PDB file of C-alpha atoms in Angstrom:
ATOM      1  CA  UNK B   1       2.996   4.514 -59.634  1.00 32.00           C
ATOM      2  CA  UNK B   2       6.523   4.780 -60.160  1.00 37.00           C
ATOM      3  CA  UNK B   3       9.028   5.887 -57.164  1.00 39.00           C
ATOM      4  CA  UNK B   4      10.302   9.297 -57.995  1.00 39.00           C
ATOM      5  CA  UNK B   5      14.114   9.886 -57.856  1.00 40.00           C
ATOM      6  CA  UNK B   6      15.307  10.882 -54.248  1.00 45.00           C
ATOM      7  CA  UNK B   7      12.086  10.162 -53.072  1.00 47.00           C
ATOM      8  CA  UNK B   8      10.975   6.703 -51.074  1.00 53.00           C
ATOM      9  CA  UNK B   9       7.337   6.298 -50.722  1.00 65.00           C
ATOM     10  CA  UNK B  10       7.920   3.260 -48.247  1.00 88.00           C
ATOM     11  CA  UNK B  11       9.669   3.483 -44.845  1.00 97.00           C
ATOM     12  CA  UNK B  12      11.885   1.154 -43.819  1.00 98.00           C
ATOM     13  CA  UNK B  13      13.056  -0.302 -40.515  1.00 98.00           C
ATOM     14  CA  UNK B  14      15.252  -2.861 -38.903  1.00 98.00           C
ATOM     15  CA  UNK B  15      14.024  -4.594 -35.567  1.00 98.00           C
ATOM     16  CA  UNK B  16      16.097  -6.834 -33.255  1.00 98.00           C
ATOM     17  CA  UNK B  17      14.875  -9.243 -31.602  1.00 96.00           C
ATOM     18  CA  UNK B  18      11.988  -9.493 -33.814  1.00 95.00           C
ATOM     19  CA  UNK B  19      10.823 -12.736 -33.389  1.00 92.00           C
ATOM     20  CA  UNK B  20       9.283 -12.878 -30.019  1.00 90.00           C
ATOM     21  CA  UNK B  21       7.847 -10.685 -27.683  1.00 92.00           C
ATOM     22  CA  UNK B  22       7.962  -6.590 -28.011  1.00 95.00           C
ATOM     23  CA  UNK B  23      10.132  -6.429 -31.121  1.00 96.00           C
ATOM     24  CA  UNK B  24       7.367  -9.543 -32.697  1.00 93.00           C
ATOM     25  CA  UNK B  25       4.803  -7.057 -31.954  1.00 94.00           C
ATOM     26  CA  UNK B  26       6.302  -3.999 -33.444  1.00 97.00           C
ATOM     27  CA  UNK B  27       7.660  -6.042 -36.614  1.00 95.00           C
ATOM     28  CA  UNK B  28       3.396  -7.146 -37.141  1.00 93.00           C
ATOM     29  CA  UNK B  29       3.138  -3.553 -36.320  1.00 95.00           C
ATOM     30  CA  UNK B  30       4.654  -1.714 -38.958  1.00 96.00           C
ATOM     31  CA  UNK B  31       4.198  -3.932 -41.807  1.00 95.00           C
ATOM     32  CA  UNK B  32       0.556  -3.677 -41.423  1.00 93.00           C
ATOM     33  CA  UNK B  33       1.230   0.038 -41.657  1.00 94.00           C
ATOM     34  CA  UNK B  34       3.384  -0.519 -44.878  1.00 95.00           C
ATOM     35  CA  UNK B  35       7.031  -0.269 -43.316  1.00 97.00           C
ATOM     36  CA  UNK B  36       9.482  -2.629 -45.158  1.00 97.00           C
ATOM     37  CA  UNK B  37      10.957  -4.229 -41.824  1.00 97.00           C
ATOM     38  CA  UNK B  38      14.375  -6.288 -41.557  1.00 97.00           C
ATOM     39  CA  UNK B  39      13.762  -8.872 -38.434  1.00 96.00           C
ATOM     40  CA  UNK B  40      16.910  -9.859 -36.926  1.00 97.00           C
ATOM     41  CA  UNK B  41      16.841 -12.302 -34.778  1.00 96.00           C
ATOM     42  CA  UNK B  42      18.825 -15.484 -33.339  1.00 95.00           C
ATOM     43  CA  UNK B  43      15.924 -17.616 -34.005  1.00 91.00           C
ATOM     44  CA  UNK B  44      13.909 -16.125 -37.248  1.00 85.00           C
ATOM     45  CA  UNK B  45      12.265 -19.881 -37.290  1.00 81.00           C
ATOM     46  CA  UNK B  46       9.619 -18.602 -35.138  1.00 80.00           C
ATOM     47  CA  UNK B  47       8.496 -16.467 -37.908  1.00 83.00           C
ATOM     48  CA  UNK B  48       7.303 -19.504 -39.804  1.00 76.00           C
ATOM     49  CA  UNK B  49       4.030 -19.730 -38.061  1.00 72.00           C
ATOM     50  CA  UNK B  50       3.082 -16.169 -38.849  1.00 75.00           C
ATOM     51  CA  UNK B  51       0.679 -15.645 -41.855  1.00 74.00           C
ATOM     52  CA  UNK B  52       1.245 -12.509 -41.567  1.00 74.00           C
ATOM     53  CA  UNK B  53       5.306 -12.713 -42.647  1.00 77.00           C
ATOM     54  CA  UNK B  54       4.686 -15.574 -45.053  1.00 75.00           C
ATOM     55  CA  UNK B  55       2.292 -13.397 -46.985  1.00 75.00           C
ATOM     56  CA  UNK B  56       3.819  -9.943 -46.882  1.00 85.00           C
ATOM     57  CA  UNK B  57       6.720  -9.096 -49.521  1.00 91.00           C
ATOM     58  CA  UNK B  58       7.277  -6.094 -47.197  1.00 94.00           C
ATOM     59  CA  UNK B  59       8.797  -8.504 -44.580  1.00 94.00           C
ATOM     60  CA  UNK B  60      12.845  -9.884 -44.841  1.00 95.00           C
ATOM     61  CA  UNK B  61      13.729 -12.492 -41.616  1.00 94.00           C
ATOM     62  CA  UNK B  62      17.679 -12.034 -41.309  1.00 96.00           C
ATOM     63  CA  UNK B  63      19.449 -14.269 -39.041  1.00 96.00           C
ATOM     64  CA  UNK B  64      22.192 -12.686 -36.728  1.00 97.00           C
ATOM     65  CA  UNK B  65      23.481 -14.188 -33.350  1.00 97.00           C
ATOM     66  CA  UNK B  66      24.241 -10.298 -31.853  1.00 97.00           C
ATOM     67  CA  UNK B  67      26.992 -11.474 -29.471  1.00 97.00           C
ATOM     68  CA  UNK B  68      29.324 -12.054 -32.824  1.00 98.00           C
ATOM     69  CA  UNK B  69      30.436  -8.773 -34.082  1.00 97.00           C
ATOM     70  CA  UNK B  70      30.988 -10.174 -37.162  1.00 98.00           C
ATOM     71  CA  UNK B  71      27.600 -11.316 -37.613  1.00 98.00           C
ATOM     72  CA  UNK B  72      26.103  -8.047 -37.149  1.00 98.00           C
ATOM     73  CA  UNK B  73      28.810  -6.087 -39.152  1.00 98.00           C
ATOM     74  CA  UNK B  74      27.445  -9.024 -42.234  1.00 98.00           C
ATOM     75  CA  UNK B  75      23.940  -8.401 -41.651  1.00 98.00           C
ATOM     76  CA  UNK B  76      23.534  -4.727 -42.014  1.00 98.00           C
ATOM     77  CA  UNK B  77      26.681  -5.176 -45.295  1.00 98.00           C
ATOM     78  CA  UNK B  78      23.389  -6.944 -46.512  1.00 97.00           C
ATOM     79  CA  UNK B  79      20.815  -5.023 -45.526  1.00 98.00           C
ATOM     80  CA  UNK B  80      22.753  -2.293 -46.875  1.00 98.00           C
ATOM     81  CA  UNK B  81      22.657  -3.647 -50.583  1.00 97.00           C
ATOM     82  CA  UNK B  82      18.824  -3.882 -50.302  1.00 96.00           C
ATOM     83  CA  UNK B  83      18.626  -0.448 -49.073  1.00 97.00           C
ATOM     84  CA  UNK B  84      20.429   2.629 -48.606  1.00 94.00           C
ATOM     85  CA  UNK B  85      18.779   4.423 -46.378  1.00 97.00           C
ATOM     86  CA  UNK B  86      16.652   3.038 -43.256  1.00 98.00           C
ATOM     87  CA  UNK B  87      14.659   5.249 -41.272  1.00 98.00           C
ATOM     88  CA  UNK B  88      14.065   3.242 -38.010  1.00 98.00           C
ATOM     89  CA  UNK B  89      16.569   1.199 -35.821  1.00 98.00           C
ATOM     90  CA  UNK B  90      14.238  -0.638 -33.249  1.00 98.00           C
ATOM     91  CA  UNK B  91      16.931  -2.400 -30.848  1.00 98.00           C
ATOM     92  CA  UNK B  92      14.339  -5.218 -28.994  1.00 97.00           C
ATOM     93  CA  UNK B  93      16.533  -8.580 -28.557  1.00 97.00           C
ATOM     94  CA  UNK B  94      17.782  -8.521 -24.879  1.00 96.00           C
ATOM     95  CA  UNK B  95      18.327 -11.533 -22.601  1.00 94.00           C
ATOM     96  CA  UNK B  96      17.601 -11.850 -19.051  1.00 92.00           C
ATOM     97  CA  UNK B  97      19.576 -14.144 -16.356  1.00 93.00           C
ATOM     98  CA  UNK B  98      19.359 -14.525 -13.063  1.00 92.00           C
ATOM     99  CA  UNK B  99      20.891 -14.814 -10.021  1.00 92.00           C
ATOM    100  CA  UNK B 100      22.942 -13.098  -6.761  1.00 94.00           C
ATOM    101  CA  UNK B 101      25.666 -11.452  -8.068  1.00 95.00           C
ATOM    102  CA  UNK B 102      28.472 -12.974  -6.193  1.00 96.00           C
ATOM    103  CA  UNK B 103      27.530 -16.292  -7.319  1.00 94.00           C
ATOM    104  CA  UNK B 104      26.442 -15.853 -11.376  1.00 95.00           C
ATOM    105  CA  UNK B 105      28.756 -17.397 -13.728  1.00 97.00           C
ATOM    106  CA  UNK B 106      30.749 -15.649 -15.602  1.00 97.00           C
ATOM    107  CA  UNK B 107      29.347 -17.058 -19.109  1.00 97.00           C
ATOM    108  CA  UNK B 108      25.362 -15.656 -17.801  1.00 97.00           C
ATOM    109  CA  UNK B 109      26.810 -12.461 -17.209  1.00 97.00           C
ATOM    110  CA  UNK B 110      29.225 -11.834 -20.041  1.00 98.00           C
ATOM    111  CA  UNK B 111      25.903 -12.982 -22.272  1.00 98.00           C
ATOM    112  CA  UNK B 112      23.699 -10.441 -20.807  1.00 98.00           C
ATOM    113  CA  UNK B 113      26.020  -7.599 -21.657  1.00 98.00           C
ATOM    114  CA  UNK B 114      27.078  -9.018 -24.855  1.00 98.00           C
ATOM    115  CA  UNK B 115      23.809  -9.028 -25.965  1.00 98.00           C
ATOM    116  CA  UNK B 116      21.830  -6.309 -24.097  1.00 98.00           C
ATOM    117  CA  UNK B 117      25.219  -3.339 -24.561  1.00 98.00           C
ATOM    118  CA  UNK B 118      27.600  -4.395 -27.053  1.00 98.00           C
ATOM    119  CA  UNK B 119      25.366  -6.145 -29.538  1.00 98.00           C
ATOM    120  CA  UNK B 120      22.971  -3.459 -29.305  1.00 98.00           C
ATOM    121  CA  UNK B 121      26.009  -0.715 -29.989  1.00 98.00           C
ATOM    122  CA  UNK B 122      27.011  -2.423 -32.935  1.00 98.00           C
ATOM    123  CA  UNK B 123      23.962  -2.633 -34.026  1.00 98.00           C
ATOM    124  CA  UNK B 124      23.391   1.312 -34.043  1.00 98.00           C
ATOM    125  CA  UNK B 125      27.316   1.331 -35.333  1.00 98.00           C
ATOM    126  CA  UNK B 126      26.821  -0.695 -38.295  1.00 98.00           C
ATOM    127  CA  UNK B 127      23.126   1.211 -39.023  1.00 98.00           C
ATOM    128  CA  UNK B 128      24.549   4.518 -38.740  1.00 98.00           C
ATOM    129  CA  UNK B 129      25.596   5.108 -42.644  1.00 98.00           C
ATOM    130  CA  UNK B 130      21.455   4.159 -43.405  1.00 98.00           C
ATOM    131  CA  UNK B 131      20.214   5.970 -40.987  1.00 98.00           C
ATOM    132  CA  UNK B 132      22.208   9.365 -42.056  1.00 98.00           C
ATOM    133  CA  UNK B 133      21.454   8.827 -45.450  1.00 98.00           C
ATOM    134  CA  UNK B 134      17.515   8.276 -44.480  1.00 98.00           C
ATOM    135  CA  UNK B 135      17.882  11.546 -42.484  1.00 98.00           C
ATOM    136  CA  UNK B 136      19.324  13.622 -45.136  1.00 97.00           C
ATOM    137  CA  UNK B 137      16.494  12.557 -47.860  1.00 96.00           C
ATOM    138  CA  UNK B 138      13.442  12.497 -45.214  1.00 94.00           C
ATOM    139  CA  UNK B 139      14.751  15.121 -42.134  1.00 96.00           C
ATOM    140  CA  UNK B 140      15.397  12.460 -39.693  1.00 97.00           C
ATOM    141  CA  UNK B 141      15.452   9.027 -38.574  1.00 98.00           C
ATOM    142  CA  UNK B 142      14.851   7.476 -35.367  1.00 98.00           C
ATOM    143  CA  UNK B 143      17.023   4.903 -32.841  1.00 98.00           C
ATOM    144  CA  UNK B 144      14.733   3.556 -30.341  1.00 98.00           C
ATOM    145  CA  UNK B 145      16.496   1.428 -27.454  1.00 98.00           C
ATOM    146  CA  UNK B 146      14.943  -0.913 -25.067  1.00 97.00           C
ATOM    147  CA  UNK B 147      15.886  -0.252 -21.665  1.00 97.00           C
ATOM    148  CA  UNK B 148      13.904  -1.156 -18.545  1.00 95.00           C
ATOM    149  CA  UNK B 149      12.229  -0.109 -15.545  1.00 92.00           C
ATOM    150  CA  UNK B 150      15.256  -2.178 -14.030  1.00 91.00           C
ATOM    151  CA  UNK B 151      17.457   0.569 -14.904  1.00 93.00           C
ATOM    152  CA  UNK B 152      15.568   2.978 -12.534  1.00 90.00           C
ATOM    153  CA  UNK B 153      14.313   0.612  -9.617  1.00 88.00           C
ATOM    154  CA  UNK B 154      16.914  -2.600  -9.544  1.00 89.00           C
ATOM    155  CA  UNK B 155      15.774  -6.065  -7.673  1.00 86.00           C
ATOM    156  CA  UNK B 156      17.847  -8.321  -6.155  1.00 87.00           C
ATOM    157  CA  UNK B 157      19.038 -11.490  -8.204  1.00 91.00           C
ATOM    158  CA  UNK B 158      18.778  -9.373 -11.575  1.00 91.00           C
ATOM    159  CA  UNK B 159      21.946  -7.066 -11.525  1.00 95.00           C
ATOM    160  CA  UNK B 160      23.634  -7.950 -14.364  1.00 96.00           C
ATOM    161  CA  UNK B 161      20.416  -7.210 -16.219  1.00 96.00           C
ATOM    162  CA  UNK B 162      19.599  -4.221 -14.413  1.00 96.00           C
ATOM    163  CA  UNK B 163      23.502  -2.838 -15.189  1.00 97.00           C
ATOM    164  CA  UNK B 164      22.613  -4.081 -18.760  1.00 98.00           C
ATOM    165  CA  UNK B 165      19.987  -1.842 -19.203  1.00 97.00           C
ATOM    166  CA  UNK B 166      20.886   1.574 -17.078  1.00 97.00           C
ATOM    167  CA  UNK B 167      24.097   0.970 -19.702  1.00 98.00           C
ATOM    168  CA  UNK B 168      21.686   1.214 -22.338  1.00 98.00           C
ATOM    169  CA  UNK B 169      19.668   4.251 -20.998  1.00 97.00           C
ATOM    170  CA  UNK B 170      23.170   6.178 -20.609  1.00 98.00           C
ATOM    171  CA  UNK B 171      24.374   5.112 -24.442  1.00 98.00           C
ATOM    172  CA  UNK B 172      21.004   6.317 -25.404  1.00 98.00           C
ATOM    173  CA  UNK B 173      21.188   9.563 -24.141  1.00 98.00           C
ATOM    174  CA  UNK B 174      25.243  10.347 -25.674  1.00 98.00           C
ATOM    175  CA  UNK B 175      23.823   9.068 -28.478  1.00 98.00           C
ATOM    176  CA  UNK B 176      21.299  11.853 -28.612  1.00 98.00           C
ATOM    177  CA  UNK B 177      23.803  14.170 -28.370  1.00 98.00           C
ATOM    178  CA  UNK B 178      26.248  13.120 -30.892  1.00 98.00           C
ATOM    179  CA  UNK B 179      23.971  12.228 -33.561  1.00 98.00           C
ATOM    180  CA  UNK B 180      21.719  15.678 -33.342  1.00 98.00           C
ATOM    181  CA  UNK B 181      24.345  17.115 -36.288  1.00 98.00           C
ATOM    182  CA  UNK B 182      22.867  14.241 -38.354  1.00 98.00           C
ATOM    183  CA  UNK B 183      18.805  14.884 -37.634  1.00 98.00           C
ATOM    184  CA  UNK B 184      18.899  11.418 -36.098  1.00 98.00           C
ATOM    185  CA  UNK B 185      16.986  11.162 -32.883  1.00 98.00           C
ATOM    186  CA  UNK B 186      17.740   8.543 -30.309  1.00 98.00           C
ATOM    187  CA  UNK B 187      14.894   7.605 -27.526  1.00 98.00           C
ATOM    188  CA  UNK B 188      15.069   4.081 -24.830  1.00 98.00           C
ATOM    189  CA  UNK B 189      12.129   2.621 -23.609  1.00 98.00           C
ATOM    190  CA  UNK B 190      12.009   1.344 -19.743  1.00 95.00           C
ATOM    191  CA  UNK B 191       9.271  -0.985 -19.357  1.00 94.00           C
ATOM    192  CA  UNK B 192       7.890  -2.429 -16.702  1.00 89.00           C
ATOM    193  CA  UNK B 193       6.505  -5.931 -16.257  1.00 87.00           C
ATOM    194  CA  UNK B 194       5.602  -7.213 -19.999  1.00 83.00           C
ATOM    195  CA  UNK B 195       3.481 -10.220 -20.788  1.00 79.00           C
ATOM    196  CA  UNK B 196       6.436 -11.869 -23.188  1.00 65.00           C
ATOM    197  CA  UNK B 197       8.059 -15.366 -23.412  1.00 64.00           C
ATOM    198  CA  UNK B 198      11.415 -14.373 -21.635  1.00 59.00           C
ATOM    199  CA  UNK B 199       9.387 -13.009 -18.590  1.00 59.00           C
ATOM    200  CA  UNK B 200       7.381 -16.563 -18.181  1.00 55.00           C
ATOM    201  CA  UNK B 201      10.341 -18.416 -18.698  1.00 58.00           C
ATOM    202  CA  UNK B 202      12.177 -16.758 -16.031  1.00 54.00           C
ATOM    203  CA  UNK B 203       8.669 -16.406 -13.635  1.00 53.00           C
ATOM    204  CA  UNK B 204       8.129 -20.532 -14.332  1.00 55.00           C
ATOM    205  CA  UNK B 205       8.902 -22.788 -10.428  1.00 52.00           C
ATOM    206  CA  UNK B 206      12.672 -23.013  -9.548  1.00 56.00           C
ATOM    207  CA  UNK B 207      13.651 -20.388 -11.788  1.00 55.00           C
ATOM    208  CA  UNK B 208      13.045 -16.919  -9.815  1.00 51.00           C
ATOM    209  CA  UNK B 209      15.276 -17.579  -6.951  1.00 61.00           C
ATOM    210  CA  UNK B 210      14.522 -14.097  -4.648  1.00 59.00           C
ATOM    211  CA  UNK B 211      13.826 -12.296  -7.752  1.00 59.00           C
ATOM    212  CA  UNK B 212      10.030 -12.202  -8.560  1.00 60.00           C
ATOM    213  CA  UNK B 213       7.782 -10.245 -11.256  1.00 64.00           C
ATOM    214  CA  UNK B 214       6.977  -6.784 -10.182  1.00 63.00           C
ATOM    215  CA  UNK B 215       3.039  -7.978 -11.100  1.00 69.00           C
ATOM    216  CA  UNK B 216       0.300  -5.753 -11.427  1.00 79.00           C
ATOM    217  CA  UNK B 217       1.743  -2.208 -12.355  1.00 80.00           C
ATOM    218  CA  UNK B 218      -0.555   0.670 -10.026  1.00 84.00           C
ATOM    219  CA  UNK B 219      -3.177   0.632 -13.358  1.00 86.00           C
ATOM    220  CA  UNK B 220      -3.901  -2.821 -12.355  1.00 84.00           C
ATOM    221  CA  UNK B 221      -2.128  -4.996 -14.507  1.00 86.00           C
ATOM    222  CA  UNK B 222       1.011  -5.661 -16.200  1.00 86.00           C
ATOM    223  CA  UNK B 223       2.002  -4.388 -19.421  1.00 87.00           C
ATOM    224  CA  UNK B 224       1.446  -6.497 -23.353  1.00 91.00           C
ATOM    225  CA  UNK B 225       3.819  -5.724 -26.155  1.00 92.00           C
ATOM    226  CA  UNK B 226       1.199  -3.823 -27.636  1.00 94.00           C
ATOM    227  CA  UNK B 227       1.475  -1.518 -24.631  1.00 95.00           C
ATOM    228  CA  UNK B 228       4.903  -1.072 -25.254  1.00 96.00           C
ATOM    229  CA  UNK B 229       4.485  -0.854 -29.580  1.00 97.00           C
ATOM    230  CA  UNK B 230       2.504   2.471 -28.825  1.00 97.00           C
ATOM    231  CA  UNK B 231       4.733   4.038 -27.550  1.00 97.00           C
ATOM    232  CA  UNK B 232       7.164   3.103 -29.987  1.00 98.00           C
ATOM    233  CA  UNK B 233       4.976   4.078 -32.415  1.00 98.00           C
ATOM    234  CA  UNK B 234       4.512   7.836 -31.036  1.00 98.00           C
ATOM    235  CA  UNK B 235       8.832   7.482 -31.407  1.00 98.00           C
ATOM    236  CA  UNK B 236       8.656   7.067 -34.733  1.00 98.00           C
ATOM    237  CA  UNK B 237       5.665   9.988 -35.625  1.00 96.00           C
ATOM    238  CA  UNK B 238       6.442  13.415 -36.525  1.00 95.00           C
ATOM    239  CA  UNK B 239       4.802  14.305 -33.325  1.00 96.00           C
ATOM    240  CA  UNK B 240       8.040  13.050 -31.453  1.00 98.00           C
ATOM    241  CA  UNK B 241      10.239  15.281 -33.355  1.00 97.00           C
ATOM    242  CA  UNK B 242      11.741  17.781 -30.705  1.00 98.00           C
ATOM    243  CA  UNK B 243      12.334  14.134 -28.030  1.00 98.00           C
ATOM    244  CA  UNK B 244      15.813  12.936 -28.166  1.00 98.00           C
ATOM    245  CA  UNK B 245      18.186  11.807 -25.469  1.00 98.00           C
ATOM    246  CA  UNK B 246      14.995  10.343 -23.419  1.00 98.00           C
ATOM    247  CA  UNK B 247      14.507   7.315 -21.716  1.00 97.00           C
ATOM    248  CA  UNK B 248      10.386   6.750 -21.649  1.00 96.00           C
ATOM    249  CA  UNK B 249       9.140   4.526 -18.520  1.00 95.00           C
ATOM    250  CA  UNK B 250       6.284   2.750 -19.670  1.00 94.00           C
ATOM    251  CA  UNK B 251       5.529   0.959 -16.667  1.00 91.00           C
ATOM    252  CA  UNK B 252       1.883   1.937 -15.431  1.00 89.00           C
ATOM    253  CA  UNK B 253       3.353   4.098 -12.696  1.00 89.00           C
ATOM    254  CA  UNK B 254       5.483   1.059 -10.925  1.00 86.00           C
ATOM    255  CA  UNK B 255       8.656   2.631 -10.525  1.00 85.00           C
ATOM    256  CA  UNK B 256       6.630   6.050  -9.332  1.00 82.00           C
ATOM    257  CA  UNK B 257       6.143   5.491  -5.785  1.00 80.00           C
ATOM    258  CA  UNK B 258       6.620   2.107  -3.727  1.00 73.00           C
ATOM    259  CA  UNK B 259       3.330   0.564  -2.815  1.00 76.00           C
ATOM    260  CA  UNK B 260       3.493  -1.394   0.283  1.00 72.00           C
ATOM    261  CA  UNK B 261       2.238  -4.998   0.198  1.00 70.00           C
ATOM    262  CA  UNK B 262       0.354  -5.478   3.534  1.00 59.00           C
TER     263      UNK B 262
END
């Protein structure tokens, strides 16, 4: 069947850090649900394994190192002349380093907000013109952030990441604001402990340092991207349509109350 004039019968998204952990999940996600999805990642390699990507024409792997500006200004240009209008901005990648404040390099801590803040605000920046026009053909579009449960409850040896992400949860909810005119709503996510590559990497011997995993969230367990890809996915419903400006905990209760140990 033919695709009517002004009228897109397919929804279209573009998810950072989409090859590995929560954003991996939500690209598998939505293309089973029959979003065309942009992956941007620093590594799209990974996607080579997946059946799922190699099969689907819904599926376009972009690579884009989101500490150069550049980079991400090219990568939506070329997104752009795909598609004019995008209805979903899912902003996963985010990189985690630790260590005591006084003593982290400057290089682990510039990366961490180069990646977590500024490449994340350029990559709403440079989405902005797609998601206005997808807003003015289908009534809105949708920014959804990752923050963290770090942004609420900090630890000790993780405050560069924690700063990272309360930035994020305060550019989410300006964002709200100024984008309401435009029908585009802007939500952050705050997990908790989530079963994905960068958490074992950094819970591995000789890497934590003082900081440790907050572990099994009051439900009795920690989180799985799926978990997380849920929630997202009640974001991006209809049913989400007056929530803007939020920032969602999705933590199984951990940042709640503080549950002694002994």
């Amino acid at each position: 069947m033919p695709q009517k004039e002004g009228v897109r019968l397919t929804k279209t998204a573009i998810i950072t850090g989409a090859s590995s952990g929560i954003g991996f999940e939500t690209t598998q996600e939505l293309i089973k649900e029959g979003w065309r999805v942009f992956g941007v990642d620093i590594n799209t390699g990974k996607f080579e394994n997946s059946k799922l990507f190699k099969q689907s024409s819904l599926f376009t792997p972009i690579t884009c190192d989101l500490t150069d500006a550049y980079a991400i200004t090219l990568t939506m240009a070329l997104i752009q002349k795909e598609v004019s209008s995008v209805d979903a901005l899912i902003a996963c990648a985010g990189v985690l380093r630790l260590g005591a404040l006084a003593n982290m390099s400057v290089e682990d801590f510039d990366l961490v907000f180069n990646v977590n803040v500024r490449g994340l605000w350029l990559s709403v920046s440079r989405s902005m013109p797609m998601l206005k026009s997808a807003a003015k053909l289908s009534g809105s579009a949708r920014v959804i952030l990752l923050s963290s449960v770090s942004a609420l409850r900090p630890k000790i040896d993780s405050g560069a990441y924690s700063a990272s992400k309360a930035a994020v949860s305060q550019l989410t909810r300006v964002l709200a604001v100024e984008c309401a005119k435009d029908n585009i709503l802007v939500n952050a996510l705050a997990p908790g402990t989530v079963d994905t590559p960068m958490v074992r990497d950094q819970s591995s011997p000789g890497k934590q340092g003082n900081w440790r995993p907050s572990g099994p969230s009051p439900l009795g367990r920690i989180a799985v991207p799926s978990d997380i890809v849920k929630v997202i996915r009640f974001l991006l419903d209809e049913n989400s349509s007056y929530v803007t400006g939020a920032t969602i905990p999705v933590d199984g209760g951990t940042q709640a109350a503080f549950i002694p140990t002994s």
